[in-house]
Short mmCIF file of C-alpha atoms in Angstrom, two decimals:
data_model
loop_
_atom_site.label_atom_id
_atom_site.label_comp_id
_atom_site.label_asym_id
_atom_site.label_seq_id
_atom_site.Cartn_x
_atom_site.Cartn_y
_atom_site.Cartn_z
CA MET A 284 0.00 0.00 0.00
CA THR A 285 2.97 2.30 0.59
CA ALA A 286 4.25 2.06 -2.95
CA SER A 287 6.61 5.03 -2.57
CA PRO A 288 10.19 4.25 -1.53
CA ALA A 289 10.78 4.33 2.23
CA ARG A 290 13.19 7.21 1.95
CA LEU A 291 13.25 10.93 1.43
CA THR A 292 15.99 13.37 0.59
CA VAL A 293 17.06 16.11 2.96
CA ASN A 294 19.20 18.83 1.39
CA ALA A 295 19.74 16.47 -1.57
CA ALA A 296 21.11 13.65 0.63
CA PRO A 297 19.03 10.43 0.77
CA VAL A 298 17.62 9.49 4.18
CA ASP A 299 16.46 5.93 4.87
CA LEU A 300 13.12 5.98 6.70
CA THR A 301 13.27 2.37 7.89
CA PRO A 302 14.53 3.17 11.41
CA VAL A 303 12.27 6.25 11.79
CA PRO A 304 9.21 5.62 14.01
CA VAL A 305 5.98 6.37 12.15
CA ASP A 306 4.88 8.89 14.79
CA GLU A 307 8.08 10.97 14.49
CA ARG A 308 7.66 14.61 13.46
CA LEU A 309 9.69 15.92 10.54
CA LEU A 310 10.98 18.63 12.91
CA ASP A 311 12.49 15.99 15.21
CA THR A 312 13.91 13.97 12.32
CA VAL A 313 15.69 17.01 10.95
CA ARG A 314 16.95 18.43 14.25
CA TRP A 315 17.77 15.37 16.31
CA ARG A 316 18.17 12.46 13.92
CA LEU A 317 20.01 14.36 11.18
CA GLY A 318 21.66 16.97 13.40
CA LEU A 319 20.52 20.00 11.41
CA PRO A 320 19.87 22.58 14.15
CA GLY A 321 18.87 25.45 11.84
CA THR A 322 15.24 24.30 11.96
CA LYS A 323 13.92 25.54 15.33
CA GLU A 324 11.22 24.31 17.63
CA GLY A 325 9.20 27.33 18.74
CA CYS A 326 5.61 26.46 19.66
CA ARG A 327 5.17 22.93 18.25
CA THR A 328 1.56 23.90 17.51
CA GLY A 329 1.89 25.50 14.07
CA GLU A 330 1.65 29.11 15.21
CA CYS A 331 5.17 30.57 15.12
CA GLY A 332 6.84 29.44 11.86
CA ALA A 333 10.27 28.79 13.46
CA CYS A 334 10.24 25.17 12.20
CA THR A 335 9.50 26.04 8.54
CA VAL A 336 11.21 23.81 5.95
CA LEU A 337 10.66 23.36 2.21
CA ILE A 338 8.96 20.23 0.89
CA ASP A 339 9.40 20.05 -2.87
CA GLY A 340 10.14 23.79 -2.83
CA ARG A 341 7.11 24.89 -0.74
CA SER A 342 7.13 26.04 2.88
CA VAL A 343 5.71 23.58 5.41
CA LEU A 344 5.54 23.60 9.22
CA SER A 345 7.72 20.62 10.16
CA CYS A 346 6.21 20.41 13.67
CA LEU A 347 2.83 19.44 12.18
CA ALA A 348 4.18 16.84 9.75
CA LEU A 349 4.91 13.14 10.15
CA THR A 350 8.22 12.28 8.50
CA HIS A 351 6.75 9.18 6.86
CA GLU A 352 4.15 11.27 5.02
CA PHE A 353 6.92 12.60 2.81
CA ALA A 354 8.46 9.37 1.57
CA GLY A 355 9.78 10.19 -1.88
CA ALA A 356 9.73 13.96 -1.36
CA ALA A 357 12.61 16.45 -1.21
CA VAL A 358 13.06 18.32 2.08
CA THR A 359 15.21 21.46 2.21
CA THR A 360 16.20 23.05 5.51
CA VAL A 361 17.83 26.44 5.96
CA GLU A 362 21.20 24.68 5.75
CA GLY A 363 20.30 23.42 2.28
CA LEU A 364 19.58 26.90 0.88
CA GLU A 365 23.29 27.59 0.40
CA GLY A 366 23.30 26.92 -3.32
CA ASP A 367 19.73 28.07 -3.97
CA PRO A 368 19.46 31.37 -5.91
CA ALA A 369 16.24 32.50 -4.16
CA GLY A 370 17.64 31.44 -0.79
CA ALA A 371 20.90 33.28 -1.44
CA ARG A 372 18.99 36.48 -2.26
CA VAL A 373 17.00 36.25 0.97
CA ARG A 374 20.12 35.59 3.05
CA ALA A 375 21.98 38.49 1.46
CA ALA A 376 19.09 40.85 2.20
CA PHE A 377 18.84 39.69 5.83
CA GLU A 378 22.59 40.17 6.24
CA ALA A 379 22.58 43.60 4.60
CA GLU A 380 19.79 44.83 6.87
CA GLY A 381 20.99 43.03 10.01
CA ALA A 382 17.50 41.52 10.10
CA LEU A 383 17.91 39.48 13.27
CA GLN A 384 18.18 39.99 17.00
CA CYS A 385 18.43 36.73 18.96
CA GLY A 386 18.24 34.82 15.65
CA TYR A 387 15.90 32.06 16.76
CA CYS A 388 13.13 32.95 14.29
CA THR A 389 15.53 33.84 11.45
CA PRO A 390 15.81 30.43 9.72
CA GLY A 391 12.00 30.19 9.64
CA PHE A 392 11.73 33.66 8.08
CA VAL A 393 14.46 32.88 5.54
CA VAL A 394 12.87 29.57 4.48
CA ALA A 395 9.32 31.02 4.35
CA LEU A 396 10.45 34.00 2.26
CA THR A 397 12.46 31.74 -0.06
CA SER A 398 9.32 29.68 -0.65
CA LEU A 399 7.32 32.83 -1.47
CA LEU A 400 9.96 33.99 -3.97
CA LYS A 401 10.00 30.56 -5.64
CA GLU A 402 6.21 30.47 -5.76
CA ARG A 403 5.35 34.04 -6.69
CA GLY A 404 8.55 35.35 -8.27
CA THR A 405 8.21 38.93 -9.44
CA GLU A 406 4.41 38.79 -9.36
CA ALA A 407 4.04 39.58 -5.67
CA SER A 408 4.24 43.12 -4.34
CA ALA A 409 6.30 43.83 -1.21
CA GLU A 410 3.00 44.30 0.67
CA GLU A 411 1.79 40.86 -0.40
CA LEU A 412 5.10 39.29 0.60
CA LEU A 413 4.83 40.92 4.02
CA GLU A 414 1.23 39.78 4.45
CA ASP A 415 2.22 36.25 3.47
CA LEU A 416 5.02 36.30 6.07
CA GLY A 417 2.39 36.73 8.80
CA GLY A 418 2.87 33.12 9.90
CA ASN A 419 6.37 33.84 11.19
CA LEU A 420 6.70 35.41 14.62
CA CYS A 421 9.72 37.24 16.08
CA ARG A 422 9.46 37.29 19.84
CA CYS A 423 12.18 39.96 20.03
CA THR A 424 9.69 42.05 17.99
CA GLY A 425 12.57 42.89 15.67
CA TYR A 426 10.27 43.32 12.71
CA ALA A 427 11.50 46.67 11.38
CA ALA A 428 14.74 45.25 9.95
CA ILE A 429 12.92 42.17 8.62
CA VAL A 430 10.47 44.44 6.79
CA ARG A 431 13.43 46.38 5.35
CA ALA A 432 15.00 43.12 4.18
CA VAL A 433 11.79 42.15 2.37
CA ARG A 434 11.60 45.55 0.70
CA ARG A 435 15.27 45.27 -0.29
CA ILE A 436 14.64 41.88 -1.91
CA HIS A 437 11.67 43.28 -3.74
CA GLY A 438 13.68 46.29 -4.94
CA GLU A 439 16.30 43.91 -6.28
CA MET A 440 13.83 41.91 -8.29
CA PRO A 441 14.47 42.25 -12.02
CA MET B 1029 8.02 0.52 19.02
CA PRO B 1030 5.77 2.86 17.02
CA ALA B 1031 2.81 4.40 18.81
CA PHE B 1032 0.55 3.66 15.85
CA SER B 1033 0.64 2.04 12.44
CA PHE B 1034 0.75 4.34 9.43
CA VAL B 1035 -1.04 3.71 6.15
CA GLN B 1036 -0.76 5.87 3.04
CA PRO B 1037 -3.12 4.58 0.34
CA SER B 1038 -2.67 5.87 -3.20
CA THR B 1039 -6.06 4.89 -4.66
CA THR B 1040 -9.66 5.21 -3.48
CA ASP B 1041 -9.99 1.40 -3.35
CA GLU B 1042 -6.88 1.12 -1.17
CA ALA B 1043 -8.23 3.84 1.11
CA LEU B 1044 -11.59 2.06 1.52
CA ALA B 1045 -9.79 -1.25 2.13
CA ALA B 1046 -7.79 0.46 4.88
CA LEU B 1047 -11.03 1.77 6.44
CA ARG B 1048 -12.48 -1.75 6.46
CA GLN B 1049 -9.66 -3.03 8.67
CA GLY B 1050 -9.57 -2.41 12.40
CA GLU B 1051 -11.97 -0.79 14.83
CA PRO B 1052 -13.18 2.58 13.52
CA GLY B 1053 -12.60 4.40 16.80
CA GLU B 1054 -8.91 3.58 16.76
CA THR B 1055 -8.18 5.13 13.37
CA VAL B 1056 -7.33 8.77 12.74
CA ILE B 1057 -7.67 10.11 9.19
CA VAL B 1058 -5.10 12.75 8.25
CA ALA B 1059 -5.39 14.96 5.16
CA GLY B 1060 -3.06 17.95 5.57
CA GLY B 1061 -2.55 17.06 9.22
CA THR B 1062 -2.38 20.63 10.47
CA ASP B 1063 -5.26 20.13 12.92
CA ALA B 1064 -5.15 16.34 13.41
CA LEU B 1065 -1.43 16.20 14.30
CA PHE B 1066 -1.85 19.11 16.68
CA GLU B 1067 -4.52 17.10 18.46
CA LEU B 1068 -2.52 13.83 18.36
CA GLU B 1069 0.33 15.54 20.20
CA SER B 1070 -1.89 16.36 23.16
CA ARG B 1071 -3.49 12.89 23.40
CA ARG B 1072 -2.63 10.69 26.33
CA ILE B 1073 -3.59 7.53 24.43
CA PRO B 1074 -2.45 7.50 20.80
CA PRO B 1075 -4.69 5.95 18.12
CA GLN B 1076 -3.81 2.50 16.77
CA ARG B 1077 -3.71 3.66 13.18
CA VAL B 1078 -3.18 6.79 11.14
CA ILE B 1079 -4.39 6.84 7.54
CA SER B 1080 -2.75 9.60 5.48
CA LEU B 1081 -4.74 10.79 2.45
CA ARG B 1082 -1.76 12.64 0.96
CA HIS B 1083 -1.22 10.27 -1.96
CA LEU B 1084 -4.85 9.95 -3.07
CA PRO B 1085 -5.63 11.44 -6.52
CA TRP B 1086 -8.01 13.97 -4.96
CA ARG B 1087 -5.88 17.12 -5.26
CA THR B 1088 -8.09 18.42 -8.01
CA LEU B 1089 -9.94 21.59 -8.96
CA SER B 1090 -12.32 21.90 -11.88
CA TRP B 1091 -14.69 24.58 -13.11
CA ALA B 1092 -17.70 23.48 -15.18
CA GLY B 1093 -19.57 26.56 -16.33
CA GLU B 1094 -20.63 28.38 -13.15
CA SER B 1095 -19.92 25.46 -10.82
CA LEU B 1096 -16.69 24.48 -9.10
CA ARG B 1097 -15.59 21.11 -7.74
CA ILE B 1098 -12.72 21.04 -5.26
CA GLY B 1099 -10.91 17.80 -4.41
CA SER B 1100 -10.90 17.20 -0.67
CA THR B 1101 -7.12 16.90 -0.36
CA LEU B 1102 -6.19 19.87 -2.55
CA PRO B 1103 -3.90 22.13 -0.47
CA LEU B 1104 -5.66 25.42 0.37
CA ARG B 1105 -2.70 27.35 -1.04
CA THR B 1106 -3.28 25.73 -4.45
CA LEU B 1107 -6.99 26.59 -4.21
CA GLU B 1108 -6.33 30.27 -3.44
CA SER B 1109 -3.83 30.43 -6.32
CA ASP B 1110 -6.46 29.44 -8.90
CA PRO B 1111 -6.53 32.34 -11.38
CA ASP B 1112 -10.35 32.49 -11.49
CA LEU B 1113 -11.30 31.96 -7.86
CA ARG B 1114 -10.68 35.49 -6.56
CA ARG B 1115 -12.76 37.05 -9.34
CA ARG B 1116 -15.60 34.52 -9.51
CA ILE B 1117 -16.08 33.54 -5.85
CA PRO B 1118 -14.30 36.28 -3.87
CA GLY B 1119 -15.78 35.14 -0.55
CA LEU B 1120 -14.26 31.68 -0.88
CA TRP B 1121 -10.89 33.20 -1.80
CA GLN B 1122 -11.03 35.44 1.28
CA ALA B 1123 -12.04 32.57 3.55
CA VAL B 1124 -9.23 30.33 2.29
CA ARG B 1125 -6.73 33.17 2.79
CA ALA B 1126 -8.06 33.57 6.35
CA VAL B 1127 -6.84 30.10 7.33
CA GLY B 1128 -3.51 30.16 9.21
CA SER B 1129 -0.29 31.03 7.38
CA VAL B 1130 1.05 30.23 3.90
CA ALA B 1131 3.15 27.34 5.27
CA LEU B 1132 0.04 25.94 6.96
CA ARG B 1133 -2.05 26.35 3.78
CA HIS B 1134 0.55 24.46 1.76
CA ARG B 1135 -0.73 21.43 3.72
CA ALA B 1136 -4.21 22.21 5.06
CA THR B 1137 -7.17 21.10 2.95
CA LEU B 1138 -10.86 21.87 2.50
CA GLY B 1139 -11.79 18.24 3.21
CA GLY B 1140 -9.74 18.26 6.40
CA ASN B 1141 -11.35 21.48 7.60
CA LEU B 1142 -14.85 20.10 6.97
CA GLY B 1143 -14.03 16.72 8.49
CA ARG B 1144 -12.61 18.26 11.66
CA SER B 1145 -15.66 20.55 11.95
CA SER B 1146 -14.40 23.26 14.28
CA PRO B 1147 -17.04 25.78 15.45
CA ALA B 1148 -14.48 28.50 14.60
CA SER B 1149 -13.83 27.19 11.06
CA ASP B 1150 -13.40 29.99 8.50
CA LEU B 1151 -14.36 27.67 5.64
CA VAL B 1152 -17.64 26.17 6.90
CA PRO B 1153 -19.49 29.56 6.91
CA ILE B 1154 -18.59 30.38 3.30
CA LEU B 1155 -19.43 26.83 2.18
CA LEU B 1156 -22.83 27.28 3.86
CA ALA B 1157 -23.37 30.62 2.11
CA LEU B 1158 -22.42 29.08 -1.24
CA ASP B 1159 -24.74 26.06 -0.73
CA GLY B 1160 -21.77 23.69 -0.93
CA GLU B 1161 -22.33 19.94 -1.30
CA VAL B 1162 -20.08 17.31 0.25
CA ASP B 1163 -19.29 14.35 -2.03
CA ILE B 1164 -18.70 11.27 0.13
CA VAL B 1165 -17.23 7.91 -0.86
CA GLY B 1166 -17.54 4.94 1.45
CA ILE B 1167 -17.53 1.20 1.90
CA GLN B 1168 -21.33 1.22 1.39
CA GLY B 1169 -21.16 3.42 -1.73
CA GLU B 1170 -21.30 7.09 -2.59
CA ARG B 1171 -23.57 9.87 -1.37
CA SER B 1172 -23.77 13.63 -1.37
CA LEU B 1173 -24.91 15.93 1.45
CA PRO B 1174 -25.41 19.70 1.73
CA VAL B 1175 -22.76 21.21 4.02
CA ASP B 1176 -25.59 22.35 6.32
CA GLN B 1177 -26.53 18.70 6.93
CA PHE B 1178 -22.95 17.42 6.93
CA VAL B 1179 -21.73 19.62 9.80
CA ARG B 1180 -23.49 18.53 12.99
CA ALA B 1181 -21.72 19.98 16.00
CA SER B 1182 -18.28 20.80 17.33
CA ARG B 1183 -15.95 18.07 15.97
CA THR B 1184 -19.01 16.10 14.83
CA THR B 1185 -20.15 15.48 11.25
CA ALA B 1186 -22.47 13.15 9.35
CA LEU B 1187 -19.45 11.21 8.04
CA GLY B 1188 -19.67 7.52 8.92
CA PRO B 1189 -16.70 5.43 10.12
CA GLY B 1190 -16.36 3.77 6.69
CA GLU B 1191 -16.53 7.01 4.75
CA LEU B 1192 -14.22 9.71 3.38
CA ILE B 1193 -14.86 13.17 1.94
CA ARG B 1194 -13.80 12.97 -1.72
CA SER B 1195 -14.69 16.44 -2.98
CA ILE B 1196 -16.78 19.54 -2.33
CA ALA B 1197 -19.03 21.03 -5.01
CA ILE B 1198 -19.98 24.71 -5.24
CA PRO B 1199 -23.09 24.88 -7.47
CA GLU B 1200 -22.58 28.42 -8.78
CA ALA B 1201 -20.15 31.33 -8.65
CA ARG B 1202 -21.67 34.08 -6.47
CA PRO B 1203 -20.81 37.65 -5.50
CA SER B 1204 -19.63 36.94 -1.97
CA ALA B 1205 -17.44 38.01 0.92
CA PHE B 1206 -15.95 36.59 4.10
CA LEU B 1207 -14.83 38.89 6.91
CA TRP B 1208 -13.35 37.88 10.25
CA GLN B 1209 -12.06 39.31 13.49
CA ARG B 1210 -9.22 37.85 15.55
CA VAL B 1211 -6.26 38.98 17.60
CA ARG B 1212 -3.39 38.05 15.24
CA PRO B 1213 -4.04 37.61 11.51
CA ALA B 1214 -2.01 34.52 10.60
CA ASN B 1215 -1.49 32.72 13.89
CA ASP B 1216 -4.86 32.77 15.54
CA ILE B 1217 -8.45 31.56 15.30
CA SER B 1218 -11.39 33.81 14.43
CA GLN B 1219 -13.56 35.21 17.19
CA VAL B 1220 -16.31 35.70 14.63
CA GLY B 1221 -16.43 35.06 10.87
CA VAL B 1222 -19.24 36.27 8.59
CA ALA B 1223 -19.80 34.83 5.12
CA VAL B 1224 -22.32 36.31 2.68
CA ALA B 1225 -23.21 35.40 -0.90
CA TYR B 1226 -25.86 36.56 -3.36
CA SER B 1227 -27.35 33.95 -5.66
CA PRO B 1228 -28.06 35.50 -9.06
CA THR B 1229 -30.32 32.59 -10.02
CA ARG B 1230 -32.34 32.36 -6.80
CA LYS B 1231 -32.19 36.13 -6.32
CA GLU B 1232 -31.52 35.82 -2.61
CA TRP B 1233 -28.76 36.32 -0.08
CA ARG B 1234 -27.17 33.64 2.06
CA ILE B 1235 -25.61 34.67 5.36
CA ALA B 1236 -23.61 32.33 7.60
CA VAL B 1237 -21.71 32.98 10.82
CA GLY B 1238 -18.80 31.12 12.44
CA GLY B 1239 -17.28 31.38 15.90
CA VAL B 1240 -20.53 30.06 17.33
CA VAL B 1241 -21.00 26.89 19.41
CA PRO B 1242 -21.78 24.14 18.57
CA ARG B 1243 -21.34 24.92 14.86
CA PRO B 1244 -21.45 27.70 12.23
CA VAL B 1245 -25.04 28.59 11.27
CA LEU B 1246 -27.05 30.01 8.37
CA LEU B 1247 -29.33 32.95 9.21
CA PRO B 1248 -32.44 32.72 6.99
CA GLN B 1249 -34.32 35.40 8.96
CA ALA B 1250 -31.55 37.94 8.34
CA GLU B 1251 -31.23 36.83 4.70
CA ARG B 1252 -34.90 37.65 4.05
CA LEU B 1253 -34.43 41.24 5.22
CA LEU B 1254 -32.15 41.94 2.26
CA SER B 1255 -33.92 42.57 -1.07
CA GLY B 1256 -31.88 42.52 -4.28
CA PRO B 1257 -28.11 42.47 -4.85
CA SER B 1258 -27.37 45.93 -3.38
CA PRO B 1259 -29.48 46.39 -0.23
CA ASP B 1260 -29.81 49.90 1.21
CA ALA B 1261 -28.51 51.07 4.59
CA ALA B 1262 -31.83 50.53 6.39
CA GLU B 1263 -32.05 46.92 5.21
CA LEU B 1264 -28.45 46.31 6.18
CA ARG B 1265 -29.04 47.65 9.67
CA ALA B 1266 -32.14 45.51 10.08
CA ALA B 1267 -30.32 42.35 8.94
CA ALA B 1268 -27.37 43.15 11.23
CA GLN B 1269 -29.73 43.67 14.18
CA GLU B 1270 -31.53 40.41 13.47
CA ALA B 1271 -28.24 38.47 13.15
CA SER B 1272 -26.84 39.97 16.30
CA MET B 1273 -29.93 38.88 18.29
CA ARG B 1274 -30.37 35.51 16.60
CA VAL B 1275 -26.89 33.93 16.70
CA PRO B 1276 -26.44 31.79 19.84
CA PHE B 1277 -23.03 33.21 20.71
CA SER B 1278 -21.32 32.28 23.95
CA THR B 1279 -18.38 33.56 25.96
CA ASP B 1280 -15.05 31.74 25.84
CA ARG B 1281 -11.38 32.63 26.21
CA ARG B 1282 -11.29 34.22 22.75
CA ALA B 1283 -14.17 36.68 23.11
CA SER B 1284 -17.24 37.51 25.17
CA GLU B 1285 -20.77 36.94 23.95
CA ALA B 1286 -21.45 40.70 23.97
CA TYR B 1287 -18.35 41.46 21.88
CA ARG B 1288 -19.31 38.77 19.37
CA ARG B 1289 -22.81 40.28 19.01
CA GLN B 1290 -21.29 43.67 18.22
CA LEU B 1291 -18.80 42.13 15.79
CA VAL B 1292 -21.38 40.19 13.83
CA ALA B 1293 -23.51 43.31 13.27
CA ILE B 1294 -20.55 45.30 11.94
CA LEU B 1295 -18.96 42.52 9.87
CA LEU B 1296 -22.28 41.54 8.30
CA GLN B 1297 -22.92 45.06 6.97
CA ARG B 1298 -19.37 45.38 5.65
CA ALA B 1299 -19.50 41.94 4.05
CA VAL B 1300 -22.79 42.55 2.22
CA ARG B 1301 -21.51 45.93 1.00
CA ALA B 1302 -18.28 44.32 -0.21
CA ALA B 1303 -20.11 41.49 -1.94
CA GLY B 1304 -22.64 43.85 -3.53
CA SER B 1305 -19.79 46.21 -4.47
CA ARG B 1306 -21.68 49.02 -2.83
CA PRO B 1307 -19.35 51.62 -1.32
CA SER B 1308 -20.02 52.27 2.35
CA PRO B 1309 -21.19 55.78 3.27
CA SER B 1310 -17.97 56.51 5.17
CA GLY B 1311 -15.78 55.11 2.42
CA ALA B 1312 -14.47 52.47 4.85
CA PRO B 1313 -14.18 48.91 3.56
#
């Protein structure tokens, strides 16, 4: 019944799902099993966005996902955005604007924004991008620099 | 040792075969999982089985003339990105956009939202106002139910243990709107949601309200106070007054009953104006 292969790829590396319990969350697989600490646990209830990863290029809350659901899919964490053009643009903008305080929410923002750029490209206005980032919370309330980073990315769009 | 077994059927027949096995009460059906997994986490006793609908061929969307059929496992983000939805059924587009965040809507589905049947659902009110029909497939065969009969109470629907929601049909595109009030836009649940739609064929309004226990409700008495597609201010006030008195709101940690009564009166007038494209006197939306 599970015709798909019992493996997924994380940042392009194959991961065998055989030893992964079926009730394990993708968040825990990524952080604890694979040792990729960029993906953060914030609320574990789908409200804060700190655990956002890409599944086949689209943002997903890894705290509300069972790893086994994604057999055959490609998972990208913030660590895997290194060679991604959209991810590189987002990172550069966050660096240029110093768009972080404690940094805990930053990977979630970077991954969510990368997904929006991949999905919407030049279609979306800066206002739409900001509205669609509403699922990511910064408990330092350091939003001003994040908003500047989004506007910078948008200004850079061809 | 795993807390539960995990099944991921890829055809309708496989899904029904999975439903046939085991005691119904021990199985949890997961579509996008955004609500079900949240609940699983807080359970003291895990279910014996989880059936994931992710691989079923139900991620579909098709327009046929004025009607729209939405596959139950289509991610809400895909639904809101349909090029025609915003223009043809603006209220449904607004309601879908009201659900959680983008990352949540990449997974959450219309079927999951209906199946979980939360009193605060943003999608049930607009489906009521659009006279949506739930297409059900089951071990005993297929059937179809109006959303109003499908949704029974909080977390309770007409779906039997051997049944799954396959798709949702919207019979006609309607001028419509969905407005909500909550504390934080993308990370919170609505205190009140108001859905309105005008049927050009039946020449009547449909008004539905969410954030009400035990389930979102249609308000036929308020609907009848609105004549024609662009009701005047006096009619709007009368319908708002009627809705505010009629809805059985209660007080909970999200809002008081009194606040909800005020909200529904204001949101209803704004929603009907927006749907009828009638500018409000003050110029406010």
